[in-house]
Amino acid sequence: MSGDPRPLAAGLDGGSHVDHIVWGVPDTDDGLETLHELTGVQPSIGRMPTDELYPTRSASIGLGGGAFFEVYGPNPAYRGAPHTFHTLLTSLPAPRLLTWFARVIDLPAVTTELSRLGHTVAPMIDEWERTTAPSFRNAQFSDHMFEPAVPRLIEWHDRMGMDENLVQGARLDRIVVRSEQLDEVRSVHAHLGLVDDPTIVLEAGAPAMAAHLDTASGPVVIN
């Protein structure tokens, strides 16, 4: 292929490539209340099961254009075997942004193209993907699994009524992501087609992420 590679991420309504942002919380109910206090928006509870067999819970607020901000916390009713996400969330000393997702249209094709460009992308295991009719599939960059400046990738098959049920009232102004591997991360962003997206600001510095939201309560920054 000659010239620049085609952008691999899909723009949402309004032009942003940020599908959703994940805010990990050690206590789900407290996290929901904190987000409500910050934004004035009451998150809508997700469709994850809440029985003792499921390790996590989630709730979200809409950010416009199909994007959303997800509160991701432990299910206090969980009584199963040790689980990676449950352990991670319950060990958090305070809520913090964990990651963000860029939307793609054909994840296998995107993964193949990224591999050709020199990136290693691996599927993420998710409970929804173990069903006979998965709602989505997602993947992560293997060499940047703990790099907040590099998004996970998601392809939706079924939005699960999310667009109709998401409570609106906040909008994404931008995410600011910092990396000490600026050249490598900029290459990832370039191949995905994120470099000209004003809602994604990449800066040099210690790994960090901040979400800037416009809400009825005024501008809010969540780290």
XYZ file of N, CA and C in Angstrom:
669
model
N 0.855 -1.197 0.000
C 0.000 0.000 0.000
C 0.884 1.239 0.000
N 0.633 2.173 -0.840
C 1.424 3.392 -0.905
C 0.714 4.503 -0.164
N 1.511 5.490 0.271
C 0.927 6.627 0.968
C 0.531 6.281 2.390
N -0.199 7.173 3.017
C -0.643 6.949 4.389
C -1.704 5.863 4.426
N -1.694 5.013 5.497
C -2.736 3.992 5.607
C -4.080 4.644 5.866
N -5.133 3.953 5.434
C -6.470 4.494 5.655
C -6.783 4.500 7.146
N -7.543 5.464 7.640
C -7.932 5.466 9.047
C -8.747 4.209 9.359
N -8.455 3.590 10.501
C -9.100 2.334 10.839
C -10.215 2.497 11.869
N -10.192 3.577 12.630
C -11.265 3.813 13.593
C -12.441 4.484 12.893
N -13.630 4.280 13.452
C -14.856 4.826 12.867
C -15.306 6.051 13.651
N -15.527 7.150 12.965
C -16.027 8.346 13.623
C -17.480 8.176 14.046
N -17.827 8.708 15.213
C -19.195 8.666 15.699
C -19.943 9.884 15.180
N -21.231 9.956 15.451
C -21.989 11.154 15.127
C -21.345 12.331 15.848
N -21.007 13.370 15.106
C -20.328 14.507 15.704
C -18.834 14.480 15.462
N -18.303 13.344 14.973
C -16.913 13.306 14.544
C -15.925 12.691 15.508
N -16.261 12.563 16.805
C -15.308 11.981 17.749
C -15.130 10.500 17.472
N -13.940 9.984 17.786
C -13.664 8.563 17.658
C -13.704 7.848 19.005
N -14.024 8.559 20.059
C -14.086 7.959 21.398
C -15.444 7.287 21.566
N -15.460 5.968 21.601
C -16.714 5.239 21.790
C -17.166 5.322 23.239
N -16.277 4.965 24.157
C -16.617 5.130 25.570
C -15.366 5.183 26.432
N -15.569 5.709 27.622
C -14.520 5.900 28.613
C -14.903 5.084 29.832
N -13.926 4.379 30.411
C -14.208 3.484 31.534
C -13.581 4.042 32.810
N -14.436 4.284 33.793
C -14.018 4.812 35.100
C -14.167 3.698 36.122
N -13.054 3.165 36.602
C -13.098 2.094 37.580
C -13.339 2.631 38.975
N -14.216 1.985 39.721
C -14.547 2.419 41.084
C -14.503 1.214 42.011
N -14.014 1.395 43.266
C -13.964 0.271 44.211
C -15.318 -0.072 44.811
N -16.245 0.900 44.803
C -17.605 0.680 45.309
C -18.565 1.243 44.270
N -19.357 0.366 43.650
C -20.178 0.791 42.519
C -21.202 1.837 42.913
N -21.921 1.628 44.008
C -22.961 2.582 44.411
C -22.367 3.943 44.730
N -21.229 3.951 45.427
C -20.567 5.225 45.726
C -20.108 5.904 44.436
N -19.610 5.117 43.475
C -19.166 5.682 42.209
C -20.302 6.319 41.438
N -21.464 5.660 41.439
C -22.625 6.222 40.752
C -23.051 7.533 41.390
N -23.030 7.575 42.700
C -23.439 8.794 43.390
C -22.437 9.926 43.139
N -21.144 9.583 43.128
C -20.115 10.596 42.868
C -20.274 11.180 41.467
N -20.503 10.312 40.465
C -20.675 10.814 39.101
C -21.923 11.677 39.004
N -22.971 11.301 39.699
C -24.197 12.096 39.720
C -23.927 13.476 40.304
N -23.174 13.513 41.393
C -22.853 14.795 42.037
C -21.988 15.664 41.123
N -21.063 15.054 40.393
C -20.159 15.815 39.527
C -20.865 16.375 38.303
N -21.751 15.587 37.710
C -22.318 15.943 36.412
C -23.775 16.372 36.464
N -24.476 16.029 37.541
C -25.908 16.287 37.607
C -26.721 15.267 36.831
N -26.066 14.213 36.327
C -26.736 13.178 35.537
C -26.733 11.873 36.326
N -27.890 11.234 36.411
C -27.990 9.951 37.096
C -27.689 8.834 36.110
N -26.618 8.071 36.320
C -26.270 7.010 35.369
C -27.363 5.950 35.274
N -27.524 5.408 34.068
C -28.463 4.308 33.868
C -27.718 2.990 34.040
N -28.326 2.058 34.773
C -27.692 0.786 35.088
C -27.624 -0.084 33.843
N -26.471 -0.720 33.650
C -26.295 -1.586 32.495
C -27.018 -2.906 32.654
N -26.952 -3.729 31.610
C -27.671 -4.984 31.582
C -26.863 -6.166 32.096
N -25.714 -5.917 32.705
C -24.950 -7.024 33.271
C -25.760 -7.688 34.381
N -25.698 -9.012 34.493
C -26.379 -9.680 35.609
C -25.838 -9.197 36.952
N -26.662 -9.239 37.976
C -26.244 -8.774 39.311
C -26.239 -9.906 40.325
N -26.346 -11.162 39.854
C -26.355 -12.271 40.802
C -24.930 -12.609 41.237
N -24.797 -13.585 42.108
C -23.513 -13.888 42.738
C -22.503 -14.515 41.782
N -22.923 -14.844 40.558
C -22.017 -15.463 39.600
C -21.307 -14.453 38.716
N -21.729 -13.192 38.756
C -21.153 -12.190 37.862
C -20.318 -11.206 38.676
N -19.038 -10.979 38.289
C -18.110 -10.238 39.154
C -18.216 -8.715 39.132
N -18.811 -8.139 38.079
C -18.784 -6.680 37.956
C -20.175 -6.120 37.691
N -20.301 -4.803 37.904
C -21.507 -4.061 37.566
C -21.093 -2.827 36.790
N -22.027 -2.272 36.032
C -21.702 -1.048 35.313
C -22.932 -0.172 35.167
N -22.690 1.102 34.938
C -23.731 2.071 34.635
C -23.085 3.162 33.803
N -23.901 3.878 33.025
C -23.324 4.823 32.068
C -24.163 6.082 31.943
N -23.503 7.142 31.483
C -24.206 8.342 31.042
C -23.794 8.617 29.602
N -24.704 9.150 28.809
C -24.402 9.465 27.424
C -23.563 10.721 27.306
N -22.671 10.725 26.321
C -21.813 11.885 26.068
C -22.101 12.524 24.712
N -23.209 12.109 24.077
C -23.547 12.647 22.772
C -22.901 11.859 21.658
N -23.584 11.780 20.518
C -23.031 11.140 19.336
C -22.869 9.642 19.445
N -23.489 9.020 20.444
C -23.334 7.583 20.646
C -22.224 7.212 21.610
N -21.458 8.189 22.084
C -20.399 7.927 23.058
C -20.997 7.887 24.463
N -20.279 7.227 25.369
C -20.765 7.189 26.743
C -19.611 7.075 27.731
N -19.920 7.420 28.973
C -18.982 7.352 30.096
C -19.482 6.246 31.012
N -18.658 5.220 31.211
C -19.086 4.030 31.952
C -18.447 3.982 33.335
N -19.284 3.816 34.339
C -18.817 3.509 35.691
C -18.723 1.992 35.784
N -17.557 1.499 36.127
C -17.307 0.047 36.127
C -16.825 -0.341 37.511
N -17.644 -1.106 38.227
C -17.308 -1.449 39.598
C -17.579 -2.902 39.916
N -17.192 -3.341 41.118
C -17.411 -4.732 41.510
C -18.869 -4.986 41.877
N -19.310 -6.192 41.658
C -20.625 -6.621 42.102
C -20.487 -7.109 43.545
N -21.089 -6.423 44.507
C -20.928 -6.840 45.911
C -21.525 -8.213 46.195
N -22.392 -8.692 45.310
C -23.009 -10.006 45.522
C -22.134 -11.148 45.010
N -21.016 -10.834 44.343
C -20.204 -11.872 43.717
C -19.625 -12.832 44.751
N -19.791 -14.128 44.501
C -19.290 -15.165 45.406
C -18.502 -16.225 44.637
N -18.044 -15.890 43.442
C -17.328 -16.853 42.628
C -15.854 -16.914 42.954
N -15.130 -17.611 42.095
C -13.680 -17.732 42.250
C -13.011 -16.376 42.038
N -11.775 -16.197 42.510
C -11.064 -14.942 42.268
C -11.110 -14.566 40.788
N -11.436 -13.295 40.527
C -11.624 -12.823 39.164
C -10.776 -11.570 38.966
N -10.086 -11.494 37.826
C -9.123 -10.413 37.594
C -9.751 -9.036 37.759
N -10.891 -8.786 37.091
C -11.496 -7.461 37.150
C -12.050 -7.161 38.540
N -12.679 -8.145 39.171
C -13.220 -7.931 40.515
C -12.089 -7.579 41.483
N -10.982 -8.310 41.392
C -9.837 -8.043 42.265
C -9.256 -6.657 42.003
N -9.113 -6.300 40.718
C -8.589 -4.976 40.365
C -9.461 -3.873 40.943
N -10.761 -3.985 40.750
C -11.665 -2.910 41.158
C -11.732 -2.773 42.672
N -11.818 -3.877 43.379
C -11.915 -3.793 44.838
C -10.609 -3.312 45.462
N -9.495 -3.420 44.728
C -8.205 -2.983 45.270
C -7.900 -1.524 44.966
N -8.740 -0.852 44.164
C -8.493 0.557 43.859
C -8.636 1.396 45.128
N -7.658 2.263 45.427
C -7.802 3.124 46.599
C -8.833 4.226 46.398
N -9.118 4.544 45.141
C -10.091 5.594 44.805
C -10.486 5.401 43.341
N -11.608 5.980 42.907
C -11.982 5.871 41.492
C -10.900 6.442 40.587
N -10.709 5.819 39.433
C -9.770 6.363 38.434
C -10.144 5.859 37.056
N -9.786 6.650 36.049
C -10.003 6.235 34.672
C -9.089 5.055 34.356
N -9.686 4.002 33.791
C -8.921 2.802 33.471
C -8.490 2.754 32.019
N -9.406 3.125 31.109
C -9.098 3.017 29.686
C -10.182 3.713 28.881
N -10.018 3.695 27.565
C -11.047 4.211 26.661
C -11.047 3.354 25.400
N -12.149 3.414 24.686
C -12.336 2.565 23.521
C -12.592 3.413 22.280
N -11.954 3.029 21.194
C -12.238 3.603 19.877
C -13.073 2.596 19.100
N -14.076 3.078 18.372
C -14.981 2.188 17.648
C -14.428 1.855 16.264
N -14.565 0.584 15.882
C -14.204 0.147 14.533
C -15.403 -0.573 13.931
N -15.374 -0.775 12.621
C -16.495 -1.406 11.919
C -16.286 -2.908 11.753
N -15.086 -3.324 11.393
C -14.798 -4.734 11.138
C -13.531 -5.085 11.900
N -13.684 -5.568 13.144
C -12.521 -5.768 14.005
C -11.518 -6.768 13.440
N -11.932 -7.916 12.892
C -10.929 -8.824 12.318
C -10.110 -8.177 11.202
N -10.764 -7.406 10.343
C -10.034 -6.742 9.260
C -9.091 -5.680 9.805
N -9.551 -4.936 10.807
C -8.706 -3.911 11.432
C -7.502 -4.562 12.100
N -7.732 -5.673 12.801
C -6.643 -6.388 13.460
C -5.607 -6.865 12.447
N -6.071 -7.383 11.332
C -5.158 -7.841 10.280
C -4.333 -6.687 9.732
N -4.979 -5.560 9.490
C -4.260 -4.403 8.948
C -3.258 -3.852 9.954
N -3.645 -3.792 11.218
C -2.724 -3.309 12.238
C -1.514 -4.232 12.365
N -1.739 -5.530 12.236
C -0.629 -6.482 12.265
C 0.320 -6.224 11.099
N -0.235 -5.943 9.936
C 0.596 -5.637 8.764
C 1.431 -4.392 8.994
N 0.880 -3.464 9.772
C 1.569 -2.205 10.049
C 2.552 -2.325 11.218
N 2.627 -3.518 11.823
C 3.619 -3.744 12.865
C 3.089 -3.717 14.285
N 1.777 -3.648 14.462
C 1.185 -3.634 15.797
C 0.618 -5.008 16.135
N 0.784 -5.420 17.376
C 0.214 -6.684 17.832
C -1.071 -6.401 18.591
N -2.173 -6.907 18.066
C -3.484 -6.675 18.655
C -4.094 -8.029 19.005
N -4.571 -8.145 20.241
C -5.124 -9.419 20.704
C -6.558 -9.223 21.173
N -7.427 -10.217 20.933
C -8.803 -10.119 21.417
C -8.836 -10.029 22.944
N -9.816 -9.314 23.457
C -10.068 -9.274 24.888
C -11.182 -10.262 25.212
N -11.014 -10.998 26.296
C -12.053 -11.941 26.719
C -13.109 -11.168 27.497
N -14.350 -11.359 27.120
C -15.442 -10.661 27.791
C -16.624 -11.612 27.928
N -17.363 -11.471 29.025
C -18.482 -12.370 29.272
C -19.492 -12.347 28.125
N -19.745 -11.161 27.556
C -20.723 -11.090 26.472
C -20.290 -11.923 25.278
N -18.978 -12.040 25.082
C -18.486 -12.755 23.914
C -18.648 -14.267 24.051
N -18.987 -14.733 25.225
C -19.170 -16.165 25.439
C -20.603 -16.607 25.166
N -21.444 -15.693 24.766
C -22.819 -16.041 24.449
C -22.919 -16.445 22.983
N -24.045 -17.043 22.604
C -24.217 -17.477 21.218
C -24.463 -16.304 20.275
N -24.903 -15.175 20.827
C -25.151 -13.993 20.001
C -24.449 -12.803 20.666
N -23.133 -12.688 20.497
C -22.388 -11.640 21.191
C -22.845 -10.241 20.788
N -22.856 -9.346 21.766
C -23.263 -7.967 21.518
C -22.120 -7.142 20.938
N -20.907 -7.517 21.253
C -19.744 -6.790 20.745
C -18.530 -7.702 20.831
N -17.459 -7.266 20.186
C -16.157 -7.889 20.395
C -15.137 -6.780 20.492
N -14.084 -7.035 21.230
C -13.092 -5.983 21.427
C -11.685 -6.558 21.462
N -10.713 -5.663 21.386
C -9.317 -6.074 21.317
C -8.453 -4.987 21.928
N -7.230 -5.352 22.242
C -6.300 -4.390 22.817
C -4.920 -4.562 22.182
N -4.140 -3.500 22.213
C -2.777 -3.533 21.708
C -1.910 -4.226 22.748
N -1.354 -5.375 22.391
C -0.626 -6.200 23.356
C 0.580 -5.478 23.952
N 1.230 -4.640 23.159
C 2.428 -3.939 23.644
C 2.091 -2.684 24.426
N 0.813 -2.344 24.509
C 0.410 -1.120 25.213
C -0.790 -1.389 26.125
N -0.817 -2.563 26.746
C -1.981 -2.942 27.543
C -2.215 -2.006 28.734
N -1.143 -1.461 29.277
C -1.263 -0.606 30.456
C -0.907 0.842 30.137
N -1.062 1.206 28.884
C -0.745 2.551 28.401
C -2.050 3.306 28.204
N -2.383 4.271 29.091
C -3.687 4.938 28.991
C -3.881 5.758 27.722
N -2.788 6.074 27.032
C -2.912 6.865 25.813
C -3.345 6.032 24.613
N -3.300 4.702 24.735
C -3.652 3.813 23.627
C -5.026 3.208 23.888
N -5.970 3.399 22.961
C -7.322 2.887 23.201
C -7.425 1.387 23.003
N -8.437 0.788 23.638
C -8.929 -0.513 23.223
C -9.815 -0.289 21.996
N -10.089 -1.360 21.277
C -10.928 -1.284 20.082
C -12.211 -2.068 20.315
N -13.319 -1.544 19.812
C -14.595 -2.231 19.976
C -15.401 -2.176 18.694
N -16.000 -3.312 18.368
C -16.954 -3.405 17.260
C -18.281 -3.863 17.847
N -19.321 -3.080 17.639
C -20.643 -3.411 18.184
C -21.428 -4.264 17.191
N -22.076 -5.285 17.721
C -23.030 -6.069 16.946
C -24.456 -5.714 17.367
N -24.620 -5.440 18.637
C -25.932 -5.125 19.199
C -25.702 -4.115 20.309
N -26.277 -2.934 20.165
C -26.077 -1.890 21.169
C -26.941 -2.099 22.409
N -27.716 -3.159 22.430
C -28.468 -3.563 23.618
C -29.423 -2.474 24.099
N -29.977 -1.710 23.163
C -30.889 -0.643 23.532
C -30.215 0.545 24.175
N -28.882 0.567 24.129
C -28.135 1.590 24.832
C -28.460 3.000 24.342
N -28.554 3.165 23.034
C -28.758 4.515 22.504
C -30.106 5.085 22.918
N -31.093 4.215 23.120
C -32.403 4.686 23.557
C -32.447 4.920 25.064
N -31.644 4.155 25.819
C -31.771 4.177 27.269
C -30.708 5.007 27.986
N -29.639 5.379 27.283
C -28.608 6.183 27.937
C -29.171 7.528 28.371
N -28.922 7.897 29.601
C -29.329 9.205 30.096
C -28.336 10.237 29.572
N -28.847 11.253 28.875
C -27.995 12.294 28.329
C -27.893 13.439 29.342
N -27.111 14.442 29.019
C -26.963 15.578 29.921
C -25.521 16.021 30.075
N -24.596 15.237 29.496
C -23.181 15.610 29.478
C -22.660 15.393 28.069
N -21.607 16.115 27.731
C -20.968 15.939 26.426
C -19.457 15.870 26.628
N -18.831 15.081 25.768
C -17.384 14.972 25.819
C -16.754 16.179 25.139
N -15.961 16.918 25.884
C -15.180 18.004 25.292
C -13.872 17.438 24.732
N -13.158 16.685 25.562
C -11.910 16.059 25.119
C -11.413 15.097 26.192
N -10.603 14.164 25.759
C -9.789 13.413 26.698
C -8.349 13.854 26.482
N -7.609 13.969 27.560
C -6.187 14.299 27.500
C -5.433 13.071 27.978
N -4.588 12.512 27.111
C -3.839 11.315 27.452
C -2.358 11.615 27.326
N -1.597 11.125 28.274
C -0.162 11.399 28.302
C 0.623 10.095 28.240
N 1.781 10.166 27.585
C 2.614 8.984 27.427
C 4.080 9.371 27.403
N 4.913 8.486 27.924
C 6.354 8.649 27.825
C 6.893 8.005 26.548
N 6.041 7.281 25.833
C 6.408 6.664 24.555
C 5.686 7.399 23.427
N 5.922 8.693 23.346
C 5.103 9.537 22.488
C 5.151 9.125 21.021
N 6.321 8.809 20.514
C 6.423 8.451 19.094
C 5.655 7.166 18.794
N 5.793 6.165 19.657
C 5.090 4.896 19.442
C 3.582 5.092 19.506
N 3.143 5.847 20.490
C 1.706 6.059 20.660
C 1.163 6.906 19.513
N 1.919 7.901 19.081
C 1.479 8.718 17.955
C 1.325 7.865 16.692
N 2.177 6.860 16.530
C 2.051 5.949 15.393
C 0.742 5.167 15.469
N 0.390 4.689 16.656
C -0.888 3.987 16.835
C -2.042 4.917 16.479
N -2.010 6.136 17.016
C -3.081 7.093 16.744
C -3.172 7.408 15.252
N -2.028 7.528 14.596
C -2.034 7.847 13.168
C -2.676 6.722 12.364
N -2.335 5.493 12.674
C -2.898 4.373 11.927
C -4.393 4.224 12.174
N -4.839 4.581 13.352
C -6.273 4.509 13.634
C -7.024 5.701 13.049
N -6.320 6.786 12.758
C -6.967 7.983 12.228
C -7.422 8.941 13.303
N -6.682 8.988 14.429
C -7.095 9.795 15.573
C -6.366 11.131 15.683
N -5.335 11.348 14.880
C -4.450 12.489 15.131
C -5.123 13.832 14.904
N -6.141 13.887 14.073
C -6.811 15.160 13.811
C -8.123 15.292 14.579
N -8.359 14.387 15.522
C -9.592 14.420 16.313
C -9.392 15.365 17.496
N -10.094 16.506 17.548
C -9.888 17.464 18.637
C -10.360 16.958 19.985
N -11.119 15.865 20.020
C -11.553 15.323 21.302
C -10.514 14.382 21.915
N -9.398 14.162 21.202
C -8.326 13.299 21.708
C -7.029 14.096 21.683
N -6.530 14.449 22.849
C -5.320 15.270 22.969
C -4.204 14.400 23.540
N -3.154 14.203 22.762
C -2.016 13.388 23.173
C -0.859 14.299 23.562
N -0.331 14.078 24.770
C 0.758 14.902 25.288
C 1.871 14.015 25.826
N 3.077 14.597 25.914
C 4.200 13.898 26.518
C 4.118 14.017 28.033
N 4.500 12.958 28.718
C 4.505 13.006 30.174
C 4.259 11.643 30.772
N 4.263 11.588 32.085
C 3.991 10.343 32.787
C 2.610 9.843 32.392
N 2.440 8.526 32.199
C 1.153 7.987 31.754
C -0.004 8.467 32.619
N -0.999 9.042 31.964
C -2.156 9.585 32.680
C -3.278 9.814 31.688
N -4.480 9.975 32.224
C -5.650 10.211 31.396
C -6.628 11.068 32.162
N -7.248 12.025 31.469
C -8.273 12.874 32.073
C -9.387 13.090 31.062
N -10.621 13.014 31.539
C -11.789 13.251 30.692
C -12.380 14.606 31.037
N -12.509 15.474 30.046
C -13.095 16.796 30.221
C -14.520 16.757 29.668
N -15.482 16.971 30.534
C -16.891 16.889 30.152
C -17.553 18.243 30.314
N -18.479 18.533 29.429
C -19.359 19.687 29.575
C -20.694 19.174 30.134
N -21.110 19.735 31.256
C -22.334 19.285 31.892
C -23.204 20.481 32.267
N -24.429 20.199 32.661
C -25.317 21.256 33.117
C -24.778 21.932 34.364
N -23.902 21.229 35.087
C -23.285 21.797 36.281
C -22.011 22.559 35.959
N -21.646 22.626 34.668
C -20.425 23.299 34.257
C -19.373 22.300 33.829
N -18.185 22.768 33.446
C -17.100 21.862 33.026
C -16.658 20.965 34.182
N -16.410 19.711 33.878
C -15.981 18.728 34.866
C -14.787 17.982 34.304
N -13.768 17.785 35.135
C -12.603 16.988 34.752
C -12.557 15.764 35.667
N -12.508 14.591 35.054
C -12.460 13.336 35.808
C -11.187 12.606 35.436
N -10.428 12.210 36.444
C -9.159 11.514 36.244
C -9.303 10.023 36.574
